Structures are given as structure tokens and as C-alpha cells.
Short mmCIF file of C-alpha atoms and ligand atoms in Angstrom, two decimals:
data_model
loop_
_atom_site.label_atom_id
_atom_site.label_comp_id
_atom_site.label_asym_id
_atom_site.label_seq_id
_atom_site.Cartn_x
_atom_site.Cartn_y
_atom_site.Cartn_z
CA MET H 1 116.45 54.30 112.88
CA LEU H 2 115.65 57.23 110.47
CA GLU H 3 112.31 57.78 111.06
CA ARG H 4 109.72 57.83 107.24
CA ARG H 5 108.10 60.73 106.73
CA THR H 6 104.98 60.38 104.19
CA SER H 7 104.50 63.44 102.33
CA ILE H 8 101.17 64.80 101.45
CA PRO H 9 99.59 67.10 99.45
CA VAL H 10 99.57 70.87 99.68
CA SER H 11 95.73 71.01 99.70
CA GLU H 12 95.65 68.06 102.01
CA ALA H 13 98.12 70.28 104.18
CA VAL H 14 96.15 73.62 104.04
CA ALA H 15 92.84 71.29 104.40
CA ARG H 16 94.53 69.66 107.94
CA VAL H 17 95.65 72.97 108.94
CA MET H 18 92.34 75.09 108.26
CA LYS H 19 90.39 72.24 110.69
CA TYR H 20 92.36 74.14 113.80
CA ALA H 21 91.46 77.45 112.77
CA GLY H 22 90.15 79.17 115.90
CA GLU H 23 87.02 81.82 116.15
CA ALA H 24 88.06 85.61 116.00
CA GLN H 25 87.80 87.72 118.54
CA ILE H 26 86.61 91.52 118.26
CA GLU H 27 87.41 94.63 119.94
CA GLN H 28 87.11 98.52 119.73
CA VAL H 29 89.53 100.78 118.95
CA SER H 30 89.95 104.59 118.28
CA ILE H 31 88.96 105.43 114.60
CA ASN H 32 92.64 106.95 114.52
CA ASP H 33 93.91 103.99 114.91
CA CYS H 34 92.38 101.33 112.99
CA ASP H 35 93.83 101.91 109.34
CA GLY H 36 95.21 97.83 108.19
CA ARG H 37 92.94 96.52 110.89
CA TYR H 38 90.10 94.14 109.38
CA LEU H 39 86.38 95.26 110.19
CA GLY H 40 84.40 92.69 112.79
CA GLU H 41 81.38 93.82 112.07
CA ASP H 42 79.53 94.38 108.48
CA LEU H 43 79.08 97.61 107.97
CA VAL H 44 75.60 99.13 106.86
CA ALA H 45 74.74 102.95 106.06
CA THR H 46 73.28 104.08 109.34
CA ASP H 47 72.17 107.16 107.33
CA ASP H 48 70.92 108.66 103.78
CA VAL H 49 74.27 109.64 102.68
CA PRO H 50 73.80 112.99 102.04
CA ASN H 51 70.99 113.03 104.37
CA PHE H 52 69.77 116.59 102.78
CA ASP H 53 69.19 117.73 99.10
CA ARG H 54 72.34 119.42 98.48
CA SER H 55 73.91 121.85 95.80
CA ALA H 56 76.93 119.78 93.70
CA PHE H 57 78.49 123.48 92.61
CA ASP H 58 78.59 127.07 93.55
CA GLY H 59 75.56 128.59 91.45
CA PHE H 60 71.65 129.60 92.37
CA ALA H 61 69.56 127.02 93.17
CA ILE H 62 66.27 128.04 90.32
CA ARG H 63 63.27 127.05 89.46
CA THR H 64 64.05 125.53 85.91
CA GLU H 65 60.74 126.12 84.50
CA ASP H 66 61.85 130.02 84.97
CA ILE H 67 64.42 129.91 82.97
CA GLU H 68 63.43 128.00 79.85
CA GLY H 69 64.79 129.14 76.63
CA ALA H 70 67.35 131.40 78.49
CA THR H 71 70.55 132.23 76.07
CA SER H 72 73.28 134.04 76.50
CA GLU H 73 71.41 136.80 73.69
CA ASN H 74 68.19 136.27 75.74
CA PRO H 75 69.07 135.66 79.43
CA VAL H 76 66.12 135.79 81.93
CA ILE H 77 66.46 137.56 84.93
CA LEU H 78 65.79 136.47 87.78
CA GLU H 79 65.87 137.97 91.71
CA VAL H 80 68.22 136.87 94.33
CA VAL H 81 66.24 136.78 97.52
CA GLU H 82 68.81 134.93 99.68
CA GLU H 83 72.76 133.59 99.64
CA ILE H 84 73.07 130.19 101.42
CA GLY H 85 76.73 128.47 102.51
CA ALA H 86 77.72 125.19 103.41
CA GLY H 87 76.32 124.37 106.59
CA ASP H 88 73.57 127.04 106.64
CA VAL H 89 70.12 126.39 106.54
CA PRO H 90 68.35 127.69 103.80
CA LEU H 91 65.73 130.16 105.17
CA LYS H 92 63.23 131.46 101.97
CA THR H 93 61.70 129.52 99.13
CA VAL H 94 62.41 130.26 95.96
CA GLY H 95 59.25 131.44 93.88
CA LEU H 96 58.61 132.59 90.31
CA ASN H 97 61.71 134.39 89.18
CA GLN H 98 63.42 133.62 91.83
CA ALA H 99 66.78 132.42 92.86
CA VAL H 100 69.23 131.74 95.56
CA ARG H 101 72.76 132.18 95.43
CA ILE H 102 73.96 128.76 96.84
CA MET H 103 77.40 127.06 97.49
CA THR H 104 78.57 123.40 97.07
CA GLY H 105 77.42 121.58 99.48
CA ALA H 106 74.63 124.17 100.53
CA GLN H 107 71.14 122.60 101.25
CA MET H 108 69.00 123.00 98.28
CA PRO H 109 66.31 125.92 98.88
CA VAL H 110 62.19 124.81 98.89
CA GLY H 111 61.25 125.39 95.37
CA ALA H 112 64.33 125.09 93.63
CA THR H 113 64.74 122.64 91.22
CA ALA H 114 68.20 122.99 89.45
CA VAL H 115 71.41 124.70 90.51
CA ILE H 116 72.87 126.23 87.29
CA PRO H 117 76.85 127.18 87.73
CA LEU H 118 78.48 130.67 88.34
CA GLU H 119 80.43 130.67 84.97
CA LEU H 120 76.25 130.63 83.03
CA THR H 121 75.35 133.97 85.11
CA GLU H 122 75.63 137.65 85.51
CA THR H 123 74.65 139.38 88.76
CA PHE H 124 74.04 142.62 88.87
CA ILE H 125 72.21 145.53 90.84
CA ASP H 126 68.73 146.58 90.25
CA GLN H 127 67.57 149.45 91.84
CA GLY H 128 69.03 148.32 95.49
CA LYS H 129 67.79 144.86 94.61
CA THR H 130 70.20 141.64 93.51
CA LYS H 131 69.63 139.64 90.53
CA VAL H 132 70.97 137.38 87.94
CA LYS H 133 71.42 136.58 84.83
CA ALA H 134 70.70 133.19 83.55
CA LYS H 135 72.59 132.55 80.14
CA ARG H 136 71.28 128.86 79.52
CA PHE H 137 69.14 126.28 80.09
CA ILE H 138 69.36 123.46 82.33
CA GLU H 139 67.74 120.43 83.10
CA GLN H 140 65.17 119.81 86.34
CA GLY H 141 68.06 117.91 88.74
CA ASP H 142 71.31 119.76 87.41
CA TYR H 143 74.09 119.90 89.80
CA VAL H 144 71.93 118.69 92.56
CA THR H 145 73.19 116.01 94.65
CA TYR H 146 69.43 114.47 96.34
CA ARG H 147 69.64 112.97 99.66
CA GLY H 148 70.73 109.08 99.68
CA GLN H 149 71.98 109.58 95.89
CA ASP H 150 75.57 108.20 97.42
CA MET H 151 74.32 105.28 99.67
CA LYS H 152 70.80 104.99 101.12
CA ALA H 153 70.09 103.60 104.73
CA GLY H 154 70.21 100.26 105.61
CA THR H 155 72.24 99.07 102.53
CA PRO H 156 75.18 96.87 103.42
CA ILE H 157 78.17 98.64 102.30
CA VAL H 158 81.45 96.92 103.27
CA GLU H 159 81.72 92.68 104.77
CA LYS H 160 83.21 92.18 107.90
CA GLY H 161 86.77 91.04 107.70
CA THR H 162 87.51 93.96 105.21
CA TYR H 163 90.70 95.13 105.62
CA ILE H 164 90.33 98.89 106.28
CA ASN H 165 91.83 100.94 104.13
CA PRO H 166 91.68 104.72 103.35
CA GLY H 167 87.96 104.19 101.70
CA VAL H 168 86.69 102.10 103.78
CA LYS H 169 87.75 104.68 107.26
CA ALA H 170 86.01 107.43 105.10
CA LEU H 171 83.01 105.35 105.17
CA LEU H 172 83.25 105.10 109.20
CA ALA H 173 84.01 108.73 109.59
CA THR H 174 80.37 109.21 107.42
CA PHE H 175 78.83 106.68 109.77
CA GLY H 176 79.97 108.44 113.16
CA TYR H 177 82.37 105.22 113.92
CA HIS H 178 84.62 107.12 116.19
CA GLN H 179 84.62 103.52 117.67
CA VAL H 180 84.94 100.87 115.31
CA LYS H 181 84.72 96.91 115.88
CA VAL H 182 87.79 95.00 114.49
CA ALA H 183 89.43 91.64 114.88
CA LYS H 184 91.46 91.40 117.42
CA LYS H 185 95.35 90.71 116.35
CA PRO H 186 96.05 87.50 116.54
CA LYS H 187 99.32 86.95 118.45
CA VAL H 188 102.03 84.82 117.11
CA GLY H 189 104.72 83.86 118.60
CA VAL H 190 108.47 83.56 116.90
CA PHE H 191 111.48 80.93 117.77
CA ALA H 192 114.29 80.89 115.52
CA THR H 193 116.20 77.86 116.36
CA GLY H 194 119.19 77.21 115.72
CA SER H 195 123.22 77.53 116.96
CA GLU H 196 124.62 79.05 114.08
CA LEU H 197 122.64 82.37 114.51
CA LEU H 198 124.19 85.72 115.49
CA ASP H 199 122.06 88.60 116.49
CA VAL H 200 121.53 91.12 113.80
CA ASP H 201 124.60 93.29 115.41
CA GLU H 202 127.18 90.60 115.65
CA PRO H 203 129.86 90.53 113.57
CA LEU H 204 129.97 87.37 111.36
CA VAL H 205 132.41 84.57 112.55
CA PRO H 206 133.58 81.54 110.62
CA GLY H 207 131.17 78.83 111.33
CA LYS H 208 127.88 81.62 111.51
CA ILE H 209 125.09 83.49 109.81
CA ARG H 210 123.11 86.01 110.94
CA ASN H 211 119.36 85.01 112.46
CA SER H 212 117.44 86.45 109.38
CA ASN H 213 114.50 84.18 109.01
CA ALA H 214 113.16 85.41 112.43
CA TYR H 215 112.65 89.44 111.32
CA MET H 216 111.54 87.92 108.14
CA ILE H 217 108.67 86.25 109.92
CA ILE H 218 108.12 89.08 111.81
CA SER H 219 107.27 91.15 108.66
CA GLN H 220 105.09 88.46 107.59
CA ILE H 221 103.27 88.13 110.51
CA ILE H 222 102.67 91.43 110.43
CA ARG H 223 101.81 91.60 106.94
CA SER H 224 99.24 89.16 107.41
CA GLY H 225 97.73 91.56 110.27
CA ALA H 226 98.47 89.97 113.51
CA GLU H 227 100.80 90.69 116.48
CA PRO H 228 104.19 89.30 116.69
CA VAL H 229 106.15 88.61 119.96
CA TYR H 230 109.19 87.18 119.42
CA PHE H 231 111.35 84.87 121.90
CA GLY H 232 114.60 85.00 120.59
CA LYS H 233 117.10 82.45 118.98
CA LEU H 234 117.32 78.90 120.53
CA ALA H 235 120.45 77.38 120.43
CA ASP H 236 120.33 73.67 119.57
CA ASP H 237 119.93 72.53 123.04
CA LEU H 238 116.54 70.22 123.30
CA GLU H 239 116.35 71.55 126.99
CA ALA H 240 116.21 74.11 127.06
CA SER H 241 114.64 74.48 123.93
CA PHE H 242 111.22 72.47 125.53
CA ALA H 243 111.74 74.71 128.38
CA ALA H 244 111.28 77.80 126.02
CA ILE H 245 108.98 76.80 123.93
CA THR H 246 106.68 75.68 126.80
CA LYS H 247 106.96 78.79 128.48
CA ALA H 248 105.95 81.27 125.18
CA LEU H 249 102.98 78.49 124.31
CA ALA H 250 101.34 80.12 127.48
CA ASP H 251 101.92 83.57 125.84
CA VAL H 252 100.37 82.85 122.16
CA ASP H 253 97.63 81.99 120.06
CA ILE H 254 99.77 80.15 117.64
CA LEU H 255 103.99 79.37 118.01
CA VAL H 256 106.01 79.51 114.97
CA THR H 257 109.42 78.34 114.88
CA THR H 258 112.04 78.77 112.20
CA GLY H 259 114.03 75.81 111.83
CA GLY H 260 115.52 72.11 112.95
CA VAL H 261 112.19 70.29 111.77
CA SER H 262 114.27 68.45 109.02
CA VAL H 263 116.19 64.79 110.24
CA GLY H 264 119.88 66.14 111.45
CA ASP H 265 120.87 65.24 114.78
CA PHE H 266 120.45 68.91 116.16
CA ASP H 267 117.00 68.87 114.58
CA TYR H 268 114.70 68.85 118.03
CA LEU H 269 111.31 70.05 116.76
CA PRO H 270 109.82 66.66 116.06
CA ILE H 271 111.08 65.69 119.79
CA ILE H 272 109.36 68.66 121.29
CA TYR H 273 106.28 67.70 119.78
CA ASP H 274 106.78 64.34 120.59
CA ARG H 275 107.51 65.29 124.42
CA LEU H 276 104.55 68.15 124.42
CA GLY H 277 102.28 65.05 123.22
CA ALA H 278 101.25 67.39 120.56
CA ASP H 279 99.02 66.09 117.47
CA VAL H 280 101.39 66.56 114.45
CA LEU H 281 99.26 67.17 111.27
CA PHE H 282 102.13 66.61 108.97
CA ASN H 283 105.84 66.60 108.49
CA LYS H 284 105.98 66.23 105.24
CA ILE H 285 104.49 67.67 101.55
CA ALA H 286 104.70 67.07 98.27
CA MET H 287 106.27 70.59 97.24
CA ARG H 288 109.21 72.75 97.15
CA PRO H 289 110.65 74.37 98.87
CA GLY H 290 109.30 73.78 102.57
CA SER H 291 109.04 69.82 102.31
CA VAL H 292 109.93 69.88 105.98
CA THR H 293 106.84 71.98 106.91
CA THR H 294 105.31 70.48 109.76
CA VAL H 295 102.53 71.64 111.94
CA ALA H 296 101.20 70.74 114.86
CA HIS H 297 97.85 70.64 117.32
CA TRP H 298 98.32 71.07 121.03
CA ASN H 299 95.82 73.04 123.70
CA GLY H 300 94.08 74.96 120.70
CA LYS H 301 97.40 76.20 119.69
CA ILE H 302 99.08 75.47 116.48
CA LEU H 303 102.80 75.18 115.81
CA PHE H 304 103.98 75.71 112.64
CA GLY H 305 107.32 74.40 112.36
CA LEU H 306 109.06 75.82 109.37
CA SER H 307 111.94 75.30 107.78
CA GLY H 308 115.46 76.96 108.42
CA ASN H 309 115.81 77.35 104.55
CA PRO H 310 114.94 81.13 104.56
CA SER H 311 112.93 80.57 100.92
CA ALA H 312 110.89 77.56 102.19
CA CYS H 313 110.62 79.27 105.77
CA TYR H 314 108.65 82.18 104.03
CA VAL H 315 106.42 79.88 101.64
CA GLY H 316 105.91 77.89 104.50
CA TYR H 317 104.37 81.00 106.56
CA GLU H 318 102.34 82.41 103.29
CA LEU H 319 101.06 78.49 102.68
CA TYR H 320 100.09 77.84 106.08
CA ALA H 321 99.76 80.31 108.88
CA ARG H 322 98.73 83.27 106.72
CA PRO H 323 95.46 81.42 106.25
CA ILE H 324 95.20 80.75 109.95
CA VAL H 325 95.57 84.73 110.89
CA LYS H 326 93.18 86.18 108.50
CA THR H 327 90.69 83.26 109.54
CA LEU H 328 91.47 84.87 113.07
CA LEU H 329 90.94 88.52 111.21
CA CYS H 330 87.18 87.40 110.24
CA SER H 331 87.91 86.78 106.33
CA LYS H 332 86.16 84.77 104.39
CA LYS H 333 88.69 84.41 101.91
CA PRO H 334 91.57 83.32 104.22
CA HIS H 335 94.05 82.05 101.47
CA LEU H 336 96.09 83.13 98.74
CA GLN H 337 94.38 85.17 95.70
CA ARG H 338 95.41 82.79 92.70
CA THR H 339 95.65 84.62 89.34
CA LYS H 340 97.14 83.87 85.75
CA ALA H 341 100.13 85.44 83.70
CA ILE H 342 102.64 85.49 81.39
CA LEU H 343 105.70 83.69 81.95
CA ALA H 344 108.40 86.43 81.46
CA GLU H 345 111.85 84.14 81.62
CA ASP H 346 112.09 80.20 80.80
CA PHE H 347 112.20 78.03 83.99
CA PRO H 348 113.36 74.89 82.41
CA LYS H 349 113.59 72.88 85.72
CA VAL H 350 111.64 70.06 85.88
CA ASN H 351 108.88 69.57 88.95
CA PRO H 352 108.77 66.40 90.70
CA PHE H 353 106.82 68.31 93.27
CA THR H 354 104.42 71.20 93.19
CA ARG H 355 106.95 74.42 93.39
CA PHE H 356 105.91 77.46 94.94
CA VAL H 357 108.97 80.26 92.37
CA ARG H 358 109.47 83.08 94.43
CA SER H 359 108.40 85.82 91.91
CA LYS H 360 107.84 88.87 91.07
CA ILE H 361 104.26 89.56 89.00
CA PHE H 362 104.08 92.76 86.78
CA TYR H 363 102.06 94.97 84.40
CA GLU H 364 103.24 95.54 80.93
CA ASP H 365 101.41 96.86 78.17
CA SER H 366 97.98 96.31 80.19
CA GLN H 367 99.42 92.24 80.66
CA LEU H 368 100.21 90.67 83.56
CA TYR H 369 103.81 88.95 83.48
CA VAL H 370 105.75 87.07 86.27
CA ALA H 371 109.06 85.83 86.18
CA PRO H 372 111.02 84.29 88.81
CA SER H 373 112.23 86.86 91.81
CA GLY H 374 116.23 85.49 91.72
CA ALA H 375 117.66 81.63 91.97
CA ASP H 376 115.29 79.46 93.13
CA LYS H 377 116.97 77.52 95.76
CA SER H 378 115.47 76.83 99.01
CA ASN H 379 119.01 77.94 101.39
CA ILE H 380 118.67 81.59 99.08
CA VAL H 381 117.31 84.76 100.76
CA SER H 382 118.37 87.07 98.03
CA SER H 383 115.07 85.62 95.97
CA LEU H 384 112.74 87.09 98.75
CA ALA H 385 113.28 91.54 98.55
CA LEU H 386 111.77 91.41 94.63
CA CYS H 387 108.83 88.33 96.01
CA ASN H 388 105.30 89.78 95.97
CA SER H 389 104.20 86.67 94.30
CA PHE H 390 104.60 82.90 93.61
CA ILE H 391 104.50 81.48 90.74
CA VAL H 392 102.73 77.69 91.33
CA LEU H 393 104.16 74.50 88.70
CA PRO H 394 102.09 71.51 89.37
CA GLY H 395 103.86 68.84 90.41
CA GLY H 396 104.86 66.10 87.47
CA THR H 397 105.59 68.70 84.70
CA ARG H 398 108.65 69.40 83.12
CA GLY H 399 109.91 72.58 82.30
CA PHE H 400 108.27 76.15 81.36
CA ALA H 401 109.04 78.57 78.74
CA ILE H 402 108.67 82.44 77.98
CA GLY H 403 105.08 83.19 77.18
CA ASP H 404 103.51 80.28 78.96
CA ILE H 405 100.54 81.09 81.36
CA VAL H 406 101.01 79.93 84.78
CA ASP H 407 99.29 79.86 88.16
CA VAL H 408 100.32 82.67 90.63
CA LEU H 409 99.61 83.30 94.06
CA LEU H 410 99.68 86.79 95.26
CA LEU H 411 101.31 87.81 98.15
CA GLU H 412 100.55 91.34 98.43
CA ASP H 413 96.80 91.66 98.25
CA HIS H 414 94.65 92.06 100.65
CA ASP H 415 91.16 90.58 99.28
CA GLY H 416 92.44 87.17 99.20
CA ALA H 417 90.86 83.63 98.25
CA GLU H 418 88.70 81.10 99.32
CA TRP H 419 90.19 78.14 97.70
CA PRO H 420 92.97 78.33 95.50
CA TRP H 421 94.24 75.15 95.56
CA ASP H 422 91.41 72.61 93.62
CA GLN H 423 93.88 72.13 90.72
CA THR H 424 96.69 71.96 92.57
CA LYS H 425 98.87 68.44 93.19
N1 LIG P 1 118.66 64.11 104.85
C1 LIG P 1 118.36 64.98 104.59
N2 LIG P 1 118.42 66.12 104.87
C2 LIG P 1 117.95 67.48 104.90
C3 LIG P 1 116.55 67.16 104.36
C4 LIG P 1 116.26 65.64 104.16
O1 LIG P 1 114.91 65.57 103.63
N3 LIG P 1 117.33 64.34 104.55
N4 LIG P 1 115.61 68.80 104.12
C5 LIG P 1 116.47 69.48 103.49
C6 LIG P 1 115.70 70.33 103.37
S1 LIG P 1 114.88 70.51 102.06
C7 LIG P 1 115.44 71.71 104.27
S2 LIG P 1 114.46 72.58 103.61
C8 LIG P 1 116.10 71.54 104.97
C9 LIG P 1 115.24 72.09 106.27
O2 LIG P 1 116.15 72.09 107.46
P1 LIG P 1 115.31 72.38 108.95
O3 LIG P 1 113.83 73.18 108.55
O4 LIG P 1 116.16 71.29 109.87
O5 LIG P 1 116.28 73.51 109.33
P2 LIG P 1 118.15 73.50 109.57
O6 LIG P 1 119.11 72.20 109.42
O7 LIG P 1 117.63 74.28 111.09
O8 LIG P 1 118.45 74.85 109.33
C10 LIG P 1 118.53 74.69 107.39
C11 LIG P 1 119.09 76.21 106.99
O9 LIG P 1 118.64 76.99 106.91
C12 LIG P 1 119.67 77.77 107.99
N5 LIG P 1 118.64 78.77 108.96
C13 LIG P 1 118.39 77.86 109.94
N6 LIG P 1 117.62 79.29 110.91
C14 LIG P 1 117.58 80.17 110.09
C15 LIG P 1 117.33 81.43 110.39
N7 LIG P 1 117.35 82.19 111.27
N8 LIG P 1 117.88 82.49 109.53
C16 LIG P 1 118.57 82.62 108.35
N9 LIG P 1 118.86 80.84 107.90
C17 LIG P 1 118.45 80.46 109.02
C18 LIG P 1 120.36 76.78 108.67
O10 LIG P 1 121.81 77.57 109.02
C19 LIG P 1 120.61 76.05 107.44
O11 LIG P 1 121.67 76.39 106.71
O12 LIG P 1 116.65 70.37 105.66
C20 LIG P 1 117.50 70.02 104.76
N10 LIG P 1 118.30 68.67 104.67
O1 MOO P 2 111.82 71.81 102.29
MO1 MOO P 2 113.11 72.11 101.78
O2 MOO P 2 112.71 73.65 101.59
O3 MOO P 2 111.87 71.73 100.30
O4 MOO P 2 113.82 73.24 100.20
MG1 MG P 3 118.46 70.56 109.99
#
């Protein structure tokens, strides 16, 4: 008899999966290998930055009281007593009517209260002594960067779980982190199921298609920050599939399969979960595409049974697997970030269930627009190439028109969201 499936709302499905999100593991990597990883500890300033008062310009370190009233017609003449480059430590103190030639980044000499830029001066030799004409008055502190002006020691700078971009890397280097604590990448196993699947290098033959989902999911796993472990494709053979899946589970934290979760005679994933004794969290969601997305929990591991249909598979990974990965990467905002944008095209389809339209979000005239990135069908691959977001159309709504404000989930953002599902049916 055909098994009846009860569909649950998206928010409920996400909540059920999130109950099984595990604990992040931390490892150390060289700063050279930390790009695109996620910080495994809060980053706190270990020193004042800069940690000495320094010149922000090439010029002369002076005492402002000596150059009061200076103009190009009536310059003030000072004696240059020392020259210091970046990296040097000044030996002299700047006294009455004295100046020190100083370069950008060099430590300020004691006594000086500002730096007058080279362009506002003129140097000359007078009786064997180097002198400088200051041709304008400058205020105290001008062209000086004081100790701790950028960051003060002890200030929290970047939170644990932050994506390491070039700026975060600059901070790590600033504070001397040659080894960086990062979240260990969860290992996500991938199987593509289906006797119709050919490898990428095989020619097309009648009835068969190339296995695109495995490559797509591997790419989504990498984009979400995890490590893919590809186990290959499985023909629709229950015994062989059960054996391969059982074996693979020993080597991964999470297992993603694509295909074989619906009600076809050769859709074996439901039987495999049953045989494993896995706890099936749900096998039907009130959403399109991806209504058949199934998630099970077994022995501390989460098994994502994503649809075989490419667009459904893609959406399933982003909504349900990605937040688990992000949680394991220390994120406190593991879900897709949600925003609002102006619909740039009509979308006349009715939405009996919450619909996630593969879409492209873009700026135009300082406004945010979004448009479907191709035909809205579950079995379609072509709409995925330009997809950088999902338009979220609530269940129970009719069509949407150009100019309507719609909710959008961002796929290529690193900040994430705590819980974007409050208003989603
Ligand atoms: N009687 C019903 N039939 C179907 C239902 C239903 O509720 N009742 N649901 C439909 C929906 S919705 C979806 S989605 C699909 C899900 O099917 P499966 O997850 O079981 O996936 P398969 O049957 O294995 O494949 C579906 C489709 O996708 C192609 N595919 C599979 N793997 C790949 C791959 N690695 N790369 C590219 N394309 C792949 C496959 O050839 C099929 O065309 O079920 C509907 N049926
Ligand atoms: O699960 Mo199917 O993806 O609704 O199209
Ligand atoms: Mg099927």
C-alpha cells in the first residue's frame, strides 16, 4: 500500500533538523591557510594599534607652539636636529625651535606635538646646519597617529564564527597569529543515486543523463564551508546501496544523498532509513520545490535525503543542510540571510505551498531588485547558473506582479541569519 506522507511547514522542518546540530570542533591552521575558514575563537586586540605614537605623513615633527602665526610670507625657521625613517627609534628630543625630519610610520620623537607635511616646508642649509621653513601653522596632533588610536588592547574585534576574509586576515597578522584557531570543516559525504546516471566524461545514451547533482552538491558543500567526501553514484539496487551507505556513514559527520526519496518503485532511501533504524525527522514539507526532502538522524549523524530533481536538490541543501554546517562552523547565525527586494518580473504562478524561486538579486539605481533566474520547475538545471538567492513566496498566495516587494534569501552572503522563518508558512 502507498505510504501516506504528512507534510510539515518549512519552519518546523528546519527546527527539527536544528535539534541535531552538533558541537563545533576547533583546529589550528597556519595563517597562510585560513582564507575562507571560520574563526574558532573570539579575536581580541592583544596590543594597542599602533603601539607607539607615529607620524602619518612625511614631513617634520615639530612643537606647534614654535610655529604659531607661520605663513608662506612669514615662515618660522627651525633647526633640523635628526632624521628618522619608519622602523627607527628617535634619539633626540625636539626642543625650542627644533624639528626632526620624519617619515610616514616613524615613531614620534619626545617633545614634538605635530607633524608638518613636507609640502608646507622648505629645507635649506645655513652655516652648515640643516634648517626648515615652516610655512603654515598646524594644530596640535595634526598628522600624528597616537598609540591605540586604531585599536586598544583588550577590545573585542571579531567574533568566533566569523568568515575569514582579507580584512580579518589583516587583523590576525596585526596581532601576531601565525597559527589561527578555526572551526574544523565538517565532513559531508555525498552519494548520487539513480541507474540513469552517467559520469561526466561519458557520452549520452538513450534513457540516461549525466550526474549533475553530485557536482552541484559538492560545490554547495564547499560554498557552505564544509569538506565534501564524494562516494560516487549508486545504481537503484537496494542491497548495494544499503551496504555502501552503511559503510560511508563511518567516515563522515553528515551524509547527503540525492534521488530515490519519493514513492517510485526504485526510490530506496525510505527503506534504507528504515533498515538502518534511523529516526526519520520528516519526509514531506509544504514547500516547492523539494517537497520530498527527507531528513533522518542515526547514531549522531544527520542524513539528508535530497530530491533527485536538480532544483529541488539545490534548495534542499541550502535550507536544511547548510545551517547544520554553519552551526558546526561556530556560527550563531547559521541560516540564510533574509532581505526584501523589488520583484523585477511578473510571477503569475499560484503558490499553494511556500515557494522558493531560484533567483538573481541585483542593484540598480541604488535599489535592490530580484528576478527569477530561469524557469520555475523542480526538474530544471538551467535556472541554477545565475541563481544567487531564493525569492520566498508564502504558501496560500496567488501570483506576484512586477514592483511587488518580496522576501529574498541570500545564498552568497557570509553573515547569515538567526531565524529567518518567523513569517513563513
Ligand atoms: N507519484 C509521485 N511521484 C512523484 C512525487 C510524488 O509526490 N508522487 N514527487 C515528485 C517530486 S515533487 C519530486 S521532487 C521527485 C523526487 O524524486 P526522487 O527524489 O525520488 O528522485 P529520483 O526519482 O531519483 O529522480 C528525480 C529526477 O531527478 C533526476 N536526477 C536524479 N539524480 C540526478 C542527478 N544526480 N543529477 C541530475 N539529475 C538527477 C532523475 O533522473 C529524475 O528525472 O519525485 C516526483 N515524483
Ligand atoms: O519535491 Mo518536488 O521538488 O516538490 O518538485
Ligand atoms: Mg524517484
